[in-house]
Coordinates of C-alpha atoms in Angstrom, one line a residue:
Chain A
M1 CA 17.2 -10.4 24.5
T2 CA 14.1 -12.3 24.8
V3 CA 13.9 -14.5 22.5
L4 CA 11.2 -14.9 20.2
S5 CA 9.0 -17.3 18.2
P6 CA 7.9 -20.6 21.0
T7 CA 6.5 -21.9 18.9
P8 CA 5.6 -24.6 16.3
R9 CA 4.1 -21.8 13.1
S10 CA 6.7 -18.7 14.2
T11 CA 9.5 -21.1 14.3
L12 CA 11.9 -20.6 10.7
T13 CA 12.1 -24.3 9.2
R14 CA 13.9 -23.0 6.3
K15 CA 17.0 -19.8 6.1
K16 CA 17.2 -20.5 9.6
D17 CA 20.4 -18.8 10.1
R18 CA 18.0 -15.3 8.8
A19 CA 16.4 -15.6 11.8
A20 CA 17.0 -13.0 14.4
T21 CA 15.7 -13.7 17.8
D22 CA 16.0 -10.7 19.9
R23 CA 13.6 -8.9 20.5
E24 CA 14.8 -5.4 19.3
R25 CA 15.1 -6.5 15.6
L26 CA 11.0 -6.8 16.0
Y27 CA 10.7 -3.6 17.2
E28 CA 12.7 -1.9 14.4
V29 CA 11.0 -4.0 11.7
L30 CA 8.1 -2.7 13.1
D31 CA 8.5 0.9 13.9
E32 CA 10.6 1.4 10.6
G33 CA 7.8 -0.3 8.5
L34 CA 4.7 2.1 7.4
I35 CA 1.7 -0.3 6.7
C36 CA 1.5 -4.1 7.1
H37 CA -0.5 -6.8 5.6
L38 CA -2.9 -8.3 7.2
G39 CA -3.8 -12.1 6.3
L40 CA -7.4 -13.9 7.8
V41 CA -9.2 -16.6 6.7
L42 CA -12.8 -16.3 5.5
D43 CA -15.5 -18.6 4.1
G44 CA -12.4 -21.2 4.3
S45 CA -10.1 -18.5 1.8
P46 CA -7.0 -16.8 2.4
V47 CA -7.2 -13.0 2.5
V48 CA -4.6 -10.5 2.6
L49 CA -4.8 -6.3 3.3
P50 CA -2.8 -3.7 3.8
T51 CA -3.4 -1.5 6.5
G52 CA -1.7 1.0 8.6
Y53 CA -0.9 0.2 12.1
G54 CA 0.9 1.2 15.4
R55 CA 2.9 -0.7 18.4
D56 CA 2.7 0.2 22.1
G57 CA 5.6 -2.0 23.7
D58 CA 4.1 -5.9 23.3
T59 CA 1.6 -4.7 21.5
L60 CA 0.1 -4.1 17.5
Y61 CA -2.2 -2.2 17.4
F62 CA -5.4 -1.6 13.8
H63 CA -7.8 0.3 12.9
G64 CA -10.6 -0.1 10.3
S65 CA -14.1 1.2 10.0
T66 CA -16.8 -0.9 12.2
G67 CA -18.6 -1.5 8.4
S68 CA -15.8 -3.1 7.1
G69 CA -16.6 -7.5 7.0
N70 CA -13.1 -8.1 7.4
V71 CA -12.9 -5.6 10.3
R72 CA -15.9 -7.6 11.8
A73 CA -14.4 -11.2 11.5
A74 CA -10.9 -9.9 12.9
A75 CA -12.5 -8.5 15.9
V76 CA -14.2 -12.1 16.7
G77 CA -11.0 -12.8 18.1
I78 CA -10.4 -15.4 15.0
D79 CA -6.6 -16.1 14.2
V80 CA -4.9 -13.2 12.2
C81 CA -1.1 -13.4 10.5
V82 CA 0.3 -9.5 10.7
S83 CA 3.2 -9.6 8.0
I84 CA 5.9 -6.0 7.5
T85 CA 8.6 -5.8 5.5
L86 CA 11.0 -3.6 4.3
L87 CA 12.8 -4.3 1.3
D88 CA 16.1 -3.4 1.2
G89 CA 18.1 -4.1 -1.7
L90 CA 18.2 -6.0 -4.9
V91 CA 20.7 -8.5 -4.8
Y92 CA 22.5 -9.9 -8.2
A93 CA 24.8 -12.8 -8.0
R94 CA 26.6 -14.2 -10.7
S95 CA 24.2 -17.2 -11.1
L96 CA 20.4 -16.6 -11.4
N97 CA 19.6 -19.0 -8.5
N98 CA 21.9 -17.0 -6.3
H99 CA 19.8 -13.6 -6.8
S100 CA 18.2 -12.8 -3.9
M101 CA 16.9 -9.7 -1.7
N102 CA 18.2 -8.1 1.6
Y103 CA 15.1 -7.6 3.3
R104 CA 13.9 -7.5 6.7
S105 CA 10.3 -9.3 7.6
A106 CA 8.3 -10.1 10.9
V107 CA 5.3 -11.6 10.6
V108 CA 2.5 -12.0 13.7
H109 CA 0.5 -14.9 14.6
G110 CA -2.6 -14.4 16.9
R111 CA -5.3 -13.6 17.6
A112 CA -6.6 -10.3 17.7
R113 CA -9.5 -8.3 19.9
A114 CA -11.0 -5.1 19.5
V115 CA -11.0 -2.8 22.3
T116 CA -13.0 -0.4 24.2
G117 CA -13.3 2.6 26.2
E118 CA -9.7 3.9 26.9
E119 CA -7.5 1.5 25.1
K120 CA -9.5 2.2 22.0
V121 CA -8.2 5.6 22.4
H122 CA -4.9 4.4 23.5
G123 CA -4.6 1.8 19.7
L124 CA -6.3 4.7 18.1
R125 CA -3.7 7.1 19.6
A126 CA -0.3 4.6 18.7
V127 CA -1.6 3.6 15.1
T128 CA -2.3 7.8 14.3
E129 CA 1.2 8.3 15.7
H130 CA 2.8 5.7 13.8
L131 CA 2.0 6.7 10.6
T132 CA 1.9 10.4 11.0
P133 CA 3.7 11.1 14.4
G134 CA 2.7 14.1 15.7
S135 CA -0.7 14.6 14.2
W136 CA -2.0 13.3 17.7
D137 CA -1.8 16.7 18.7
H138 CA -2.4 19.1 16.0
A139 CA -5.2 18.0 14.4
R140 CA -8.7 18.9 15.1
A141 CA -9.7 15.0 17.8
V142 CA -11.9 12.3 17.0
N143 CA -15.4 13.2 18.6
A144 CA -17.8 10.9 20.0
K145 CA -19.7 9.8 16.5
E146 CA -16.3 9.4 14.6
L147 CA -14.6 7.2 17.7
A148 CA -18.2 5.3 17.5
S149 CA -17.3 4.0 13.6
V150 CA -13.6 3.2 14.0
A151 CA -13.1 -0.4 15.4
V152 CA -9.8 -0.7 17.0
L153 CA -8.0 -4.2 17.0
A154 CA -5.0 -5.4 19.2
L155 CA -2.9 -8.5 18.3
D156 CA -0.6 -9.5 21.2
L157 CA 3.2 -10.2 20.2
T158 CA 3.3 -13.1 21.6
E159 CA 4.0 -14.8 18.5
A160 CA 6.6 -13.4 16.3
S161 CA 9.7 -13.9 14.3
V162 CA 12.1 -12.0 12.2
K163 CA 14.2 -12.9 9.1
I164 CA 16.5 -10.8 7.7
R165 CA 18.7 -11.3 4.9
A166 CA 21.3 -8.3 5.0
G167 CA 25.3 -7.9 2.3
E168 CA 26.7 -8.7 -0.2
P169 CA 25.2 -11.7 -2.7
V170 CA 26.7 -15.9 -2.6
D171 CA 28.0 -16.8 -4.7
D172 CA 28.9 -20.9 -5.9
P173 CA 32.8 -21.5 -5.6
E174 CA 32.1 -22.5 -9.3
D175 CA 31.5 -19.2 -10.5
M176 CA 34.1 -17.3 -7.8
D177 CA 36.2 -17.5 -11.8
S178 CA 33.0 -15.5 -14.1
H179 CA 34.6 -12.4 -13.0
Q180 CA 32.9 -10.8 -16.4
I181 CA 29.1 -11.8 -14.7
W182 CA 28.6 -8.1 -12.4
A183 CA 27.7 -9.3 -8.7
G184 CA 26.5 -7.0 -6.6
V185 CA 24.1 -5.0 -4.4
V186 CA 21.2 -2.0 -5.8
P187 CA 20.1 -0.5 -2.4
V188 CA 16.9 0.5 -1.6
R189 CA 15.4 2.7 0.4
T190 CA 11.3 4.5 1.3
T191 CA 12.0 7.4 0.5
F192 CA 9.2 11.5 2.1
G193 CA 9.5 13.9 -0.7
E194 CA 8.5 17.3 0.1
P195 CA 4.6 17.9 1.3
V196 CA 2.1 19.3 -0.2
P197 CA 0.1 21.1 0.8
A198 CA -3.8 21.1 0.5
G199 CA -6.0 23.2 -2.1
Y200 CA -7.4 24.8 0.6
T201 CA -4.0 25.6 2.9
P202 CA -3.9 29.5 3.2
A203 CA -0.8 30.3 0.6
G204 CA 1.5 31.1 2.6
A205 CA 1.5 29.2 6.0
P206 CA 4.3 27.1 7.4
V207 CA 4.8 23.8 6.6
P208 CA 4.4 22.3 10.7
P209 CA 7.3 21.2 12.5
H210 CA 6.0 17.9 12.8
V211 CA 5.8 17.7 9.3
R212 CA 8.3 19.2 7.9
S213 CA 11.7 17.2 10.1
R214 CA 10.0 13.4 8.6
R215 CA 12.8 13.2 6.9
R216 CA 14.0 9.3 4.8
Chain B
M1 CA -11.7 -2.2 -21.2
T2 CA -11.9 -5.3 -19.4
V3 CA -13.9 -4.8 -16.1
L4 CA -12.2 -7.0 -13.1
S5 CA -13.1 -8.8 -10.9
P6 CA -16.6 -10.4 -11.4
T7 CA -16.7 -12.4 -8.4
P8 CA -17.8 -11.3 -4.4
R9 CA -15.0 -11.4 -2.9
S10 CA -13.2 -9.5 -4.9
T11 CA -15.7 -6.9 -5.3
L12 CA -15.1 -4.0 -3.1
T13 CA -17.8 -3.3 -0.5
R14 CA -16.3 -0.1 0.8
K15 CA -15.2 3.0 -0.5
K16 CA -15.9 1.7 -3.7
D17 CA -15.0 5.4 -5.4
R18 CA -11.6 3.6 -4.9
A19 CA -12.7 0.8 -6.9
A20 CA -10.2 0.8 -10.5
T21 CA -11.3 -1.2 -12.6
D22 CA -9.9 -1.2 -15.8
R23 CA -6.9 -4.3 -16.3
E24 CA -4.0 -1.5 -17.8
R25 CA -4.2 -0.3 -13.6
L26 CA -4.4 -3.8 -12.5
Y27 CA -0.6 -4.4 -15.0
E28 CA 0.9 -1.0 -13.7
V29 CA 0.1 -2.1 -9.8
L30 CA 1.3 -5.5 -10.3
D31 CA 4.6 -4.2 -13.2
E32 CA 5.6 -1.5 -10.1
G33 CA 5.8 -3.3 -7.1
L34 CA 8.3 -5.2 -6.5
I35 CA 7.6 -7.8 -3.7
C36 CA 3.9 -9.6 -2.9
H37 CA 2.7 -11.1 0.4
L38 CA 1.3 -14.1 -0.3
G39 CA -1.7 -14.6 2.0
L40 CA -2.4 -18.8 2.8
V41 CA -4.2 -21.0 5.2
L42 CA -2.1 -24.1 6.9
D43 CA -4.1 -25.9 9.5
G44 CA -6.6 -24.1 9.2
S45 CA -3.9 -20.7 10.5
P46 CA -4.0 -17.4 8.0
V47 CA -0.1 -17.4 6.9
V48 CA 1.3 -14.2 5.2
L49 CA 4.4 -14.5 3.5
P50 CA 6.9 -12.0 1.2
T51 CA 7.7 -13.2 -2.0
G52 CA 8.9 -12.6 -5.4
Y53 CA 7.0 -12.4 -8.2
G54 CA 6.7 -11.9 -12.0
R55 CA 4.0 -11.2 -14.1
D56 CA 3.1 -11.9 -18.0
G57 CA 0.3 -11.0 -19.2
D58 CA -2.4 -12.3 -17.1
T59 CA -0.3 -14.7 -15.5
L60 CA 0.9 -14.2 -11.9
Y61 CA 4.2 -16.3 -11.1
F62 CA 6.3 -17.1 -8.2
H63 CA 9.1 -19.3 -7.1
G64 CA 9.8 -20.7 -3.8
S65 CA 12.6 -23.7 -2.4
T66 CA 10.6 -27.8 -2.7
G67 CA 11.7 -27.6 1.1
S68 CA 9.9 -25.0 1.7
G69 CA 6.3 -26.2 3.0
N70 CA 4.1 -22.8 2.0
V71 CA 5.5 -23.7 -0.8
R72 CA 4.8 -27.1 -1.4
A73 CA 0.8 -26.0 0.3
A74 CA 0.9 -24.2 -1.5
A75 CA 1.7 -25.7 -5.3
V76 CA -1.1 -28.6 -4.7
G77 CA -3.9 -25.6 -6.2
I78 CA -5.0 -24.6 -2.7
D79 CA -6.7 -21.2 -2.0
V80 CA -3.9 -18.2 -2.1
C81 CA -4.4 -14.3 -1.6
V82 CA -1.9 -12.1 -2.9
S83 CA -1.4 -8.7 -2.1
I84 CA 1.1 -5.9 -3.3
T85 CA 0.9 -2.5 -2.3
L86 CA 2.5 0.5 -3.3
L87 CA 2.4 3.6 -0.8
D88 CA 2.1 6.9 -2.2
G89 CA 1.4 9.4 0.3
L90 CA 0.6 10.3 4.3
V91 CA -2.7 12.3 4.2
Y92 CA -2.9 14.6 7.1
A93 CA -6.2 16.3 7.4
R94 CA -7.4 18.8 9.5
S95 CA -9.0 15.9 11.7
L96 CA -7.3 12.8 12.4
N97 CA -10.7 11.1 11.3
N98 CA -9.3 12.0 7.9
H99 CA -5.9 11.1 7.8
S100 CA -5.1 8.4 5.2
M101 CA -2.4 6.9 2.3
N102 CA -2.0 7.4 -0.8
Y103 CA -2.0 4.3 -2.0
R104 CA -2.4 1.7 -5.2
S105 CA -3.1 -1.7 -4.4
A106 CA -3.9 -4.9 -6.0
V107 CA -5.9 -8.4 -4.5
V108 CA -5.8 -10.8 -6.1
H109 CA -7.6 -14.6 -5.0
G110 CA -7.6 -18.0 -7.0
R111 CA -5.8 -21.2 -6.8
A112 CA -2.2 -21.6 -8.0
R113 CA -0.5 -24.4 -10.0
A114 CA 2.4 -26.0 -9.4
V115 CA 4.5 -25.7 -13.6
T116 CA 6.9 -27.8 -14.9
G117 CA 8.1 -27.9 -18.3
E118 CA 9.7 -24.9 -20.8
E119 CA 6.5 -23.2 -18.5
K120 CA 9.0 -23.5 -15.3
V121 CA 11.7 -21.9 -17.4
H122 CA 9.3 -19.4 -18.7
G123 CA 8.1 -18.4 -14.9
L124 CA 11.1 -18.7 -13.4
R125 CA 12.5 -16.1 -16.3
A126 CA 9.9 -13.7 -15.2
V127 CA 10.3 -13.6 -11.6
T128 CA 13.6 -12.9 -12.3
E129 CA 13.2 -10.1 -15.0
H130 CA 11.0 -8.3 -12.7
L131 CA 13.1 -7.7 -9.5
T132 CA 16.2 -8.0 -11.5
P133 CA 16.1 -6.8 -15.3
G134 CA 18.2 -7.8 -17.5
S135 CA 19.4 -10.5 -15.0
W136 CA 18.6 -13.3 -17.2
D137 CA 20.9 -12.9 -19.9
H138 CA 23.6 -11.6 -18.0
A139 CA 23.7 -14.3 -15.1
R140 CA 25.3 -18.2 -15.2
A141 CA 21.9 -19.0 -16.5
V142 CA 20.4 -22.1 -13.7
N143 CA 21.1 -25.9 -14.0
A144 CA 20.1 -29.0 -13.3
K145 CA 20.3 -29.6 -10.2
E146 CA 19.8 -26.1 -9.2
L147 CA 16.1 -26.4 -11.2
A148 CA 15.3 -29.4 -9.5
S149 CA 15.6 -27.3 -6.3
V150 CA 12.9 -24.7 -7.0
A151 CA 8.9 -25.4 -7.0
V152 CA 7.7 -22.5 -9.8
L153 CA 3.7 -21.7 -9.3
A154 CA 1.4 -19.7 -11.7
L155 CA -1.4 -17.6 -10.8
D156 CA -3.7 -16.8 -13.2
L157 CA -5.4 -12.8 -12.8
T158 CA -9.0 -13.9 -13.4
E159 CA -10.1 -12.7 -9.8
A160 CA -8.4 -8.9 -9.0
S161 CA -9.6 -5.9 -7.5
V162 CA -7.5 -2.4 -7.4
K163 CA -8.2 -0.2 -4.8
I164 CA -6.4 3.1 -5.3
R165 CA -6.0 6.6 -3.3
A166 CA -4.2 9.7 -4.8
G167 CA -4.7 13.3 -4.3
E168 CA -4.9 15.4 -1.1
P169 CA -7.4 14.9 2.1
V170 CA -10.9 14.9 2.0
D171 CA -11.6 17.3 4.8
D172 CA -15.0 17.6 6.9
P173 CA -17.0 20.9 6.2
E174 CA -16.9 21.7 10.3
D175 CA -12.7 21.7 9.8
M176 CA -12.8 23.9 6.5
D177 CA -12.0 27.2 9.6
S178 CA -9.3 25.0 11.2
H179 CA -6.9 27.1 9.2
Q180 CA -4.2 26.8 11.9
I181 CA -4.4 22.9 11.3
W182 CA -2.2 21.5 8.3
A183 CA -3.7 19.2 6.4
G184 CA -1.5 18.6 2.9
V185 CA 0.2 15.3 1.6
V186 CA 3.7 14.4 2.3
P187 CA 4.7 11.8 -0.9
V188 CA 6.1 8.4 -1.0
R189 CA 8.9 7.1 -2.8
T190 CA 10.6 3.7 -3.9
T191 CA 13.5 4.6 -4.8
F192 CA 16.9 2.5 -5.8
G193 CA 20.7 4.0 -4.3
E194 CA 24.0 3.7 -6.5
P195 CA 24.3 0.1 -7.6
V196 CA 27.4 -1.7 -4.7
P197 CA 29.9 -4.6 -6.2
A198 CA 30.3 -7.6 -4.1
G199 CA 33.6 -8.0 -2.9
Y200 CA 34.8 -10.2 -5.1
T201 CA 33.4 -7.6 -8.1
P202 CA 37.3 -6.8 -9.6
A203 CA 38.0 -3.4 -8.8
G204 CA 37.3 -0.9 -11.0
A205 CA 35.3 -3.6 -13.2
P206 CA 32.6 -1.3 -14.6
V207 CA 28.6 -1.5 -13.5
P208 CA 26.2 -3.0 -16.9
P209 CA 23.8 -1.6 -18.7
H210 CA 21.3 -3.3 -17.3
V211 CA 21.9 -2.6 -13.6
R212 CA 23.6 1.1 -14.0
S213 CA 20.1 1.7 -15.8
R214 CA 17.8 0.8 -12.9
R215 CA 16.9 4.2 -11.7
R216 CA 14.0 4.7 -9.9

């Protein structure tokens, strides 16, 4: 197992039992997540924005409009923090204090770099195929003008941590006889519904396999 | 309608058509969301962490351990940014460039304040009832020692923006005849599964109404 998190800011200081240290768990969270929250500092203040992403090996890719101030700020190599969270359950304990959530959370620190040329196209493909697998080959390709209007950023997965809580509630010994209080977990899942064709799709046109198979 | 976002950093600079300006839409996003991503600046670097929250009127409440460095940092009144995102759909367009997501996203900027006394209990209740409604009255109350170990933060909803994308894909005129390329939306939903009792719950104990009714 490759150990994650060699630096102080990516080393968990609390609930260390919830830290996962192997890289495979990091990949799982990143690959199952759909969106991330990207944090950066603008004019001294934190900004946190939801955005799509894609992973290729140990690199995360993002894209955004070249007209976005946040994207321009991130592209010059300032520190960013990317958080991807999968909520798996609501944890009801017998005491309010032990109520919790089941989740898998990845946090990545680093400096993003703007990529160009072949890596830019590669990064765009990673972002597209993460959210809508199969679209890269199915849809109309990006033309030169569109490519110029988008910025693609890369962030290496060198400084990352994964935190996981799973399973049933943990209650204090003093509450173990309080059987009239319910304890357990309500599972939370992200699911995909039936594809809804655009109004300009011809009536009766089949939903292609790469969309039809997108089940969760 | 109360207009949101009077300050430059909470005024959308791009995709302004996606900005919702009434307070009810802000409340909807905050009330439907389950977790938020809280951003702050520590040692000059951005930190983004997932956490629970609760809303009461125009105040968001958060809680965390007094042993957490992030919580301690936020409690002294530094700038924070809180982002709550509901992913509603994956948008497949005929061109890759018009692929998108349907979402409702709220971003709140401000300085959190640590609350004490009655407001601390009130804030804890808001956080608990947001994630696990009904638990405040059902579960064993917080005792003095537990209350002392938790910090409760309040953030006013004065500087907030809401961004919404909904509906079908938008394609370029040049792609409107490319009927062999599928365009449409795959809806994304957050659903709750059947409650799973803890192993220490007596066999056959009924799931109480406040848990059983938690459907989505």
